[in-house]
CSV table of C-alpha atoms in Angstrom, one decimal:
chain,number,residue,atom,x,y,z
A,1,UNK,CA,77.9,45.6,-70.3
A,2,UNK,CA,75.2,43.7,-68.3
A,3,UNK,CA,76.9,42.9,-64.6
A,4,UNK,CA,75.2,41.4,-61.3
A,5,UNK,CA,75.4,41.2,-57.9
A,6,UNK,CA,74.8,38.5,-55.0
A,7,UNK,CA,73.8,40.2,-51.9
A,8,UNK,CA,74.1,38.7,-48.2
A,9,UNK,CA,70.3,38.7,-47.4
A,10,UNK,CA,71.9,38.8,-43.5
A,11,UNK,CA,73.8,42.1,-44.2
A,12,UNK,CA,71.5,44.6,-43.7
A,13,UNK,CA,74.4,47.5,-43.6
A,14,UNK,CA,75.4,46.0,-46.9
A,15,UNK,CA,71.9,46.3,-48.0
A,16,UNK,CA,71.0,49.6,-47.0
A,17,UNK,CA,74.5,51.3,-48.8
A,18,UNK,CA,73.4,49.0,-51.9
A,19,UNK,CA,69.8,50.6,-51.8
A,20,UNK,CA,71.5,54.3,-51.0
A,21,UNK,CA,74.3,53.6,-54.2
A,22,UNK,CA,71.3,52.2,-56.6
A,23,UNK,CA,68.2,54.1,-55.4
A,24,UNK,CA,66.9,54.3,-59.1
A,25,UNK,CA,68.4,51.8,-61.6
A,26,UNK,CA,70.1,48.8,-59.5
A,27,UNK,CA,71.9,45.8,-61.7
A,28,UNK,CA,70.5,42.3,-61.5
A,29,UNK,CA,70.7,41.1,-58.0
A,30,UNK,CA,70.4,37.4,-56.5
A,31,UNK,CA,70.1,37.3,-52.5
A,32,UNK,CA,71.7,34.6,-50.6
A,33,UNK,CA,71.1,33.6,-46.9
A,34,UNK,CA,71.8,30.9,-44.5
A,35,UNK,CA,69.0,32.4,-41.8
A,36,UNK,CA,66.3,34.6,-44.0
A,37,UNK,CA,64.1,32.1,-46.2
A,38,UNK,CA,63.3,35.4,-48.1
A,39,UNK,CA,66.6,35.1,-49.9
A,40,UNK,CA,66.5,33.8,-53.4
A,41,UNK,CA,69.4,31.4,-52.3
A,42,UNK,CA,68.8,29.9,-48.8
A,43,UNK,CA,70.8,27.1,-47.3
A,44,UNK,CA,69.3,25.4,-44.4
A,45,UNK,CA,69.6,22.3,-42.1
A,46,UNK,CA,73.1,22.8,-41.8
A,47,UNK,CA,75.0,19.6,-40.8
A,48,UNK,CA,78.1,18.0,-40.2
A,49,UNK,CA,78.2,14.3,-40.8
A,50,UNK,CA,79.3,12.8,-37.5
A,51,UNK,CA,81.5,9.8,-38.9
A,52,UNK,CA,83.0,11.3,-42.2
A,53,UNK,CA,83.1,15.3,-41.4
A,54,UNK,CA,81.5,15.7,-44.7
A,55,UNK,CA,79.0,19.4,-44.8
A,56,UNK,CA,75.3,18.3,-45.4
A,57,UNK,CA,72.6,20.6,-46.1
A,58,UNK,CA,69.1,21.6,-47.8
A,59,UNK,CA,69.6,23.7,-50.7
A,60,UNK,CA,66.6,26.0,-51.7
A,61,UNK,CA,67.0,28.3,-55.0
A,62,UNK,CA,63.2,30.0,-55.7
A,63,UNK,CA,60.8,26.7,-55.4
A,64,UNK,CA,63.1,24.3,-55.9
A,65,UNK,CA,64.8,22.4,-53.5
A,66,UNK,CA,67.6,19.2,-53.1
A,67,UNK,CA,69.9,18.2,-50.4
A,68,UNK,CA,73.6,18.5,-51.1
A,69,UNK,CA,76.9,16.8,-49.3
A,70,UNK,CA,79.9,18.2,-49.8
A,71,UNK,CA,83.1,16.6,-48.8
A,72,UNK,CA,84.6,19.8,-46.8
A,73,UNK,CA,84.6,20.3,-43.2
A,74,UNK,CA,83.2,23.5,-41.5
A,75,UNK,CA,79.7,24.6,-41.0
A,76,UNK,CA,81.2,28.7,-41.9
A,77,UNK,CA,81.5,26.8,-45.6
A,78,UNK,CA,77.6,27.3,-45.8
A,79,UNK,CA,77.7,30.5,-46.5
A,80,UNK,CA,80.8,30.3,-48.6
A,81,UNK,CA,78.5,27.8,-50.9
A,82,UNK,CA,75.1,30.2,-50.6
A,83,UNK,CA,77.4,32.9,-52.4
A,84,UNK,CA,78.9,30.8,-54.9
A,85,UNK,CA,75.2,29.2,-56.0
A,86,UNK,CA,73.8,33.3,-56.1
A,87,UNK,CA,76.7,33.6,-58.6
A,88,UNK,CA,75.8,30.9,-60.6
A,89,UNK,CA,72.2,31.9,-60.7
A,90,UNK,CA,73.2,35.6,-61.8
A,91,UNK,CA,75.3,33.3,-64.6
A,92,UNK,CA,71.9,32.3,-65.9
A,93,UNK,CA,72.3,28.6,-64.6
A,94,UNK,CA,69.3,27.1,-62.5
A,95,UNK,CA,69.4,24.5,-60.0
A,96,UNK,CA,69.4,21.2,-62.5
A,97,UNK,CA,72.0,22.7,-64.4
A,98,UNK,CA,73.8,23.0,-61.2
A,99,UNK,CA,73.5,19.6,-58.7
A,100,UNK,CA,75.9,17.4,-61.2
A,101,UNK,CA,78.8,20.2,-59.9
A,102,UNK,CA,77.7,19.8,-56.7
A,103,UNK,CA,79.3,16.1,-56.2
A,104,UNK,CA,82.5,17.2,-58.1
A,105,UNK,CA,83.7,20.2,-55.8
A,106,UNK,CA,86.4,19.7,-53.2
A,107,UNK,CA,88.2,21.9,-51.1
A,108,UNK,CA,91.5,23.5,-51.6
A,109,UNK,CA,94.7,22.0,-50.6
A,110,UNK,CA,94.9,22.2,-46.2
A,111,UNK,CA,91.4,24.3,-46.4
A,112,UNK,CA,89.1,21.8,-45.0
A,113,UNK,CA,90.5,18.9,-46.7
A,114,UNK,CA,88.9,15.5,-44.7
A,115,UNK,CA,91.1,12.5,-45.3
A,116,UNK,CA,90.9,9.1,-43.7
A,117,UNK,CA,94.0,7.9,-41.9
A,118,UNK,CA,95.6,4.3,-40.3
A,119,UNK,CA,93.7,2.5,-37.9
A,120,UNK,CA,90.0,4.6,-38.2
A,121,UNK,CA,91.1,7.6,-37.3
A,122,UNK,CA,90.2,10.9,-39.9
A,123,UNK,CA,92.7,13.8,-40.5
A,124,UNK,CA,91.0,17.4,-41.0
A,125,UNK,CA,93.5,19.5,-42.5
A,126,UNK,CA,93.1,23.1,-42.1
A,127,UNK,CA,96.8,24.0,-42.3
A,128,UNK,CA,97.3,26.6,-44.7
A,129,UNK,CA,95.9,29.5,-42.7
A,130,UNK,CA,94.1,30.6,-39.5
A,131,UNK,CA,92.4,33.3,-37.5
A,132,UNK,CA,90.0,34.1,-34.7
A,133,UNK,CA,86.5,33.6,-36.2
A,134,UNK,CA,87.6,30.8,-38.6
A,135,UNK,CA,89.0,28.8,-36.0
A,136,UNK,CA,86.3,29.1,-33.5
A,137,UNK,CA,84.0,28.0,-36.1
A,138,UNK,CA,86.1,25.2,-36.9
A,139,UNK,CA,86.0,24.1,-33.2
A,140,UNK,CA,82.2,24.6,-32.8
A,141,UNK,CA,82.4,22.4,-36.2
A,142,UNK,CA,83.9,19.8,-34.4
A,143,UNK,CA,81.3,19.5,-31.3
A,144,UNK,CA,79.4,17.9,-34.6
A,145,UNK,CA,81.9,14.8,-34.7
A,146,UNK,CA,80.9,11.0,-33.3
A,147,UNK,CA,81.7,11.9,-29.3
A,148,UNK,CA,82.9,8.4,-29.2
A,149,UNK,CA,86.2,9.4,-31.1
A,150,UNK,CA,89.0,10.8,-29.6
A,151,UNK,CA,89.6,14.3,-30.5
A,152,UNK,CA,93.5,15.6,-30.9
A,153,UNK,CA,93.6,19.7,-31.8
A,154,UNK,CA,96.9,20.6,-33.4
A,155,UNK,CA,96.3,24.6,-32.9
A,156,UNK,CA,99.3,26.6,-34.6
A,157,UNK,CA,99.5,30.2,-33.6
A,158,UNK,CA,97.4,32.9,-35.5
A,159,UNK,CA,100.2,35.6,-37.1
A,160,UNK,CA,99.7,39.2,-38.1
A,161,UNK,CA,97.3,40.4,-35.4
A,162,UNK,CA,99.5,42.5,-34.2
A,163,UNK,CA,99.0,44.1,-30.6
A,164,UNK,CA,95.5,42.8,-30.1
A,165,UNK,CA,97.7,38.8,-30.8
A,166,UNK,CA,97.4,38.3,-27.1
A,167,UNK,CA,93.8,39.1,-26.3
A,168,UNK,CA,92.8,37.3,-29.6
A,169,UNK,CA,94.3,34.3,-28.5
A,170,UNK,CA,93.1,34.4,-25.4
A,171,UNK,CA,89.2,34.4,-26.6
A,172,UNK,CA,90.5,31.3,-28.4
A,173,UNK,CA,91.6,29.4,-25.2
A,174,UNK,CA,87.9,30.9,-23.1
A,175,UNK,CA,86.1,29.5,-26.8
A,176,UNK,CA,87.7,26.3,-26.6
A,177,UNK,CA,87.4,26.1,-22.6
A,178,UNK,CA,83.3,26.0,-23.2
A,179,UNK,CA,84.0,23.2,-25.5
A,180,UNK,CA,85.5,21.2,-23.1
A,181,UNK,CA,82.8,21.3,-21.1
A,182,UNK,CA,80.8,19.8,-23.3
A,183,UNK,CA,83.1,17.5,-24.8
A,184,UNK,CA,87.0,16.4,-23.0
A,185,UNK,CA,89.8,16.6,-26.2
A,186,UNK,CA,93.5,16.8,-26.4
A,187,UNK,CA,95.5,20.2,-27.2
A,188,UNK,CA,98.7,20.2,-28.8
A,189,UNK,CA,99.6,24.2,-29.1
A,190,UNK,CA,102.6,25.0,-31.2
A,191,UNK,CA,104.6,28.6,-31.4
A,192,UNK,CA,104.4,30.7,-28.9
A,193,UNK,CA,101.2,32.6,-28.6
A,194,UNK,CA,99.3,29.3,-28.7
A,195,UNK,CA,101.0,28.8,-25.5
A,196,UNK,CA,98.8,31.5,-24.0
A,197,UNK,CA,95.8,28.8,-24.8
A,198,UNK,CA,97.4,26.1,-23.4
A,199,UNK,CA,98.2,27.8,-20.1
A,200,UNK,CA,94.3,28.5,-19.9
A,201,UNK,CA,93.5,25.0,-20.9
A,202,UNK,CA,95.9,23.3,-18.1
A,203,UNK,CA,94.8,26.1,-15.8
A,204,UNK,CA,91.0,24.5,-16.1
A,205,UNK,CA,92.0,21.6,-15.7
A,206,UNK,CA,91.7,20.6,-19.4
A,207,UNK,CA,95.0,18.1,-21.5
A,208,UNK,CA,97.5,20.4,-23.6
A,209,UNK,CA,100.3,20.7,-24.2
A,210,UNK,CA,103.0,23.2,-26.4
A,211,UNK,CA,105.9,23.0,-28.8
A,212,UNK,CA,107.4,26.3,-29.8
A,213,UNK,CA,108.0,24.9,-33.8
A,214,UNK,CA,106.8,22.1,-35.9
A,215,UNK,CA,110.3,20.4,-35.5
A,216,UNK,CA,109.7,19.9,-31.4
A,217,UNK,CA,106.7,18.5,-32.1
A,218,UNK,CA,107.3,15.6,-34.7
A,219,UNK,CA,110.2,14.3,-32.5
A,220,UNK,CA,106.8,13.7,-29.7
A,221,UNK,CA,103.9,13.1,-32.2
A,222,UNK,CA,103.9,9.5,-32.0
A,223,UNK,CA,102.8,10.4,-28.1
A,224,UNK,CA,99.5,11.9,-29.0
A,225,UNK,CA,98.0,10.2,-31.9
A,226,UNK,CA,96.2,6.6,-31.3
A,227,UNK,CA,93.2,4.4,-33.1
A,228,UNK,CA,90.2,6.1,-34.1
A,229,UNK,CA,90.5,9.5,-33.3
A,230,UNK,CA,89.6,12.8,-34.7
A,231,UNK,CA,93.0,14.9,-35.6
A,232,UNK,CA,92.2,18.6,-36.2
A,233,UNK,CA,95.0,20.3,-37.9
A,234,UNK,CA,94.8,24.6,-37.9
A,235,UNK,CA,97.4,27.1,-38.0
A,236,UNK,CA,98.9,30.0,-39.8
A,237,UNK,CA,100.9,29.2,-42.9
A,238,UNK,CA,104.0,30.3,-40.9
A,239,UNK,CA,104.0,28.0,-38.6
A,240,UNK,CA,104.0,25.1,-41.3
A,241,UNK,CA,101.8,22.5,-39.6
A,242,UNK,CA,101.4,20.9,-43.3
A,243,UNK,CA,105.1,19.8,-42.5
A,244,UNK,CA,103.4,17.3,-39.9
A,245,UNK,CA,100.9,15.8,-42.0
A,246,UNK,CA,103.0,12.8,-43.3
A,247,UNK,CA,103.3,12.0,-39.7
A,248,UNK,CA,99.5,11.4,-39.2
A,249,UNK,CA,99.7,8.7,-41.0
């Protein structure tokens, strides 16, 4: 049977085994890239939009190009959308085929999800899992948003890292600390290695605070939220910070 692969153009380990595996005969392959214009995919002039959250960016497949807008928050979703176009293209389908999907896709349920809430404030719900590199990306993400809104981080804590929890958390609290520099927001931590991040936060001078569960903090939510602010919702699916949602309004 025929079969395909999309390559990340950025990989060059990956590309070097590939070229060791197939030295001869290799299957069809489509590159994808969000830094090499060689790549047969590349996605460039990546973008967050400021007021909506919304990912914008110039799509390039051979010589054709367009600019897409895709209502999912999180610059890392680039590359997630380079790979799934380098699929397409091994599919057979070119770029017209492919722009009327483009305006149909949305993300799945608490991965990214941007909805508007009460009083202009916008809910980005990231509540069904987290981790180190996802999260800081989300928070880099965020230095994207209109300054002029308010920004709330509800930060569950990251499960199943074992013994390296506490120094992974940690990088997350230095992370957000160069953030803060650049832009003052409010943490919320909730279970107890987020309260490693908080400590690190207050410590600098920065405004957190901790719950240890999801119950503490919905009896105080109402203390944190107000009119036209940014509310970042991240944490792993233990935690349950989806159980807060409905209080966001």
């Amino acid at each position: 049977p025929k079969s395909g692969e999309g390559r990340n153009f950025e990989d060059e380990l990956g590309l070097k085994s590939y070229a060791e595996v197939w030295p001869t005969q290799k299957p069809k392959t489509v590159t994808y890239s969000i830094e090499k214009p060689d790549a047969d995919v590349f996605v460039t002039n990546v973008r967050m939009n400021p007021h909506d959250g919304q990912l914008n960016l110039l799509l390039r497949v051979g010589k054709e190009s367009c600019e897409v807008s895709l209502p999912i928050f999180g610059l890392h979703h680039a590359q997630n959308f380079a790979a799934s176009v380098a699929v397409c293209r091994l599919l057979g389908m070119d770029l017209n085929q492919l722009k009327p999907a483009f305006s149909q896709l949305q993300p799945a349920k608490h991965r990214g999800e941007v909805k508007a809430l009460k009083q202009g404030s916008i809910l980005i719900d990231e509540s069904y899992n987290s981790n180190p590199s996802a999260l800081k990306s989300s928070l880099t993400s965020l230095m994207s948003m209109d300054s002029k809104m308010p920004q709330l981080l509800i930060l569950g804590e990251m499960r199943e890292l074992e013994s390296l929890s506490d120094d992974l958390h940690r990088s997350v609290g230095e992370h957000l600390l160069q953030l803060y520099q650049k832009q003052p927001r409010e943490l919320v931590g909730v279970g107890e290695k987020m309260k490693l991040v908080q400590e690190l936060v207050t410590k600098s001078g920065g405004k957190a605070s901790w719950f240890a569960t999801v119950a503490d903090l919905k009896k105080k939510i109402g203390e944190f939220t107000k009119p036209g602010q940014v509310v970042f919702v991240k944490g792993s699916r233990g935690i349950q910070l989806d159980l807060l949602l409905a209080d966001l309004g």
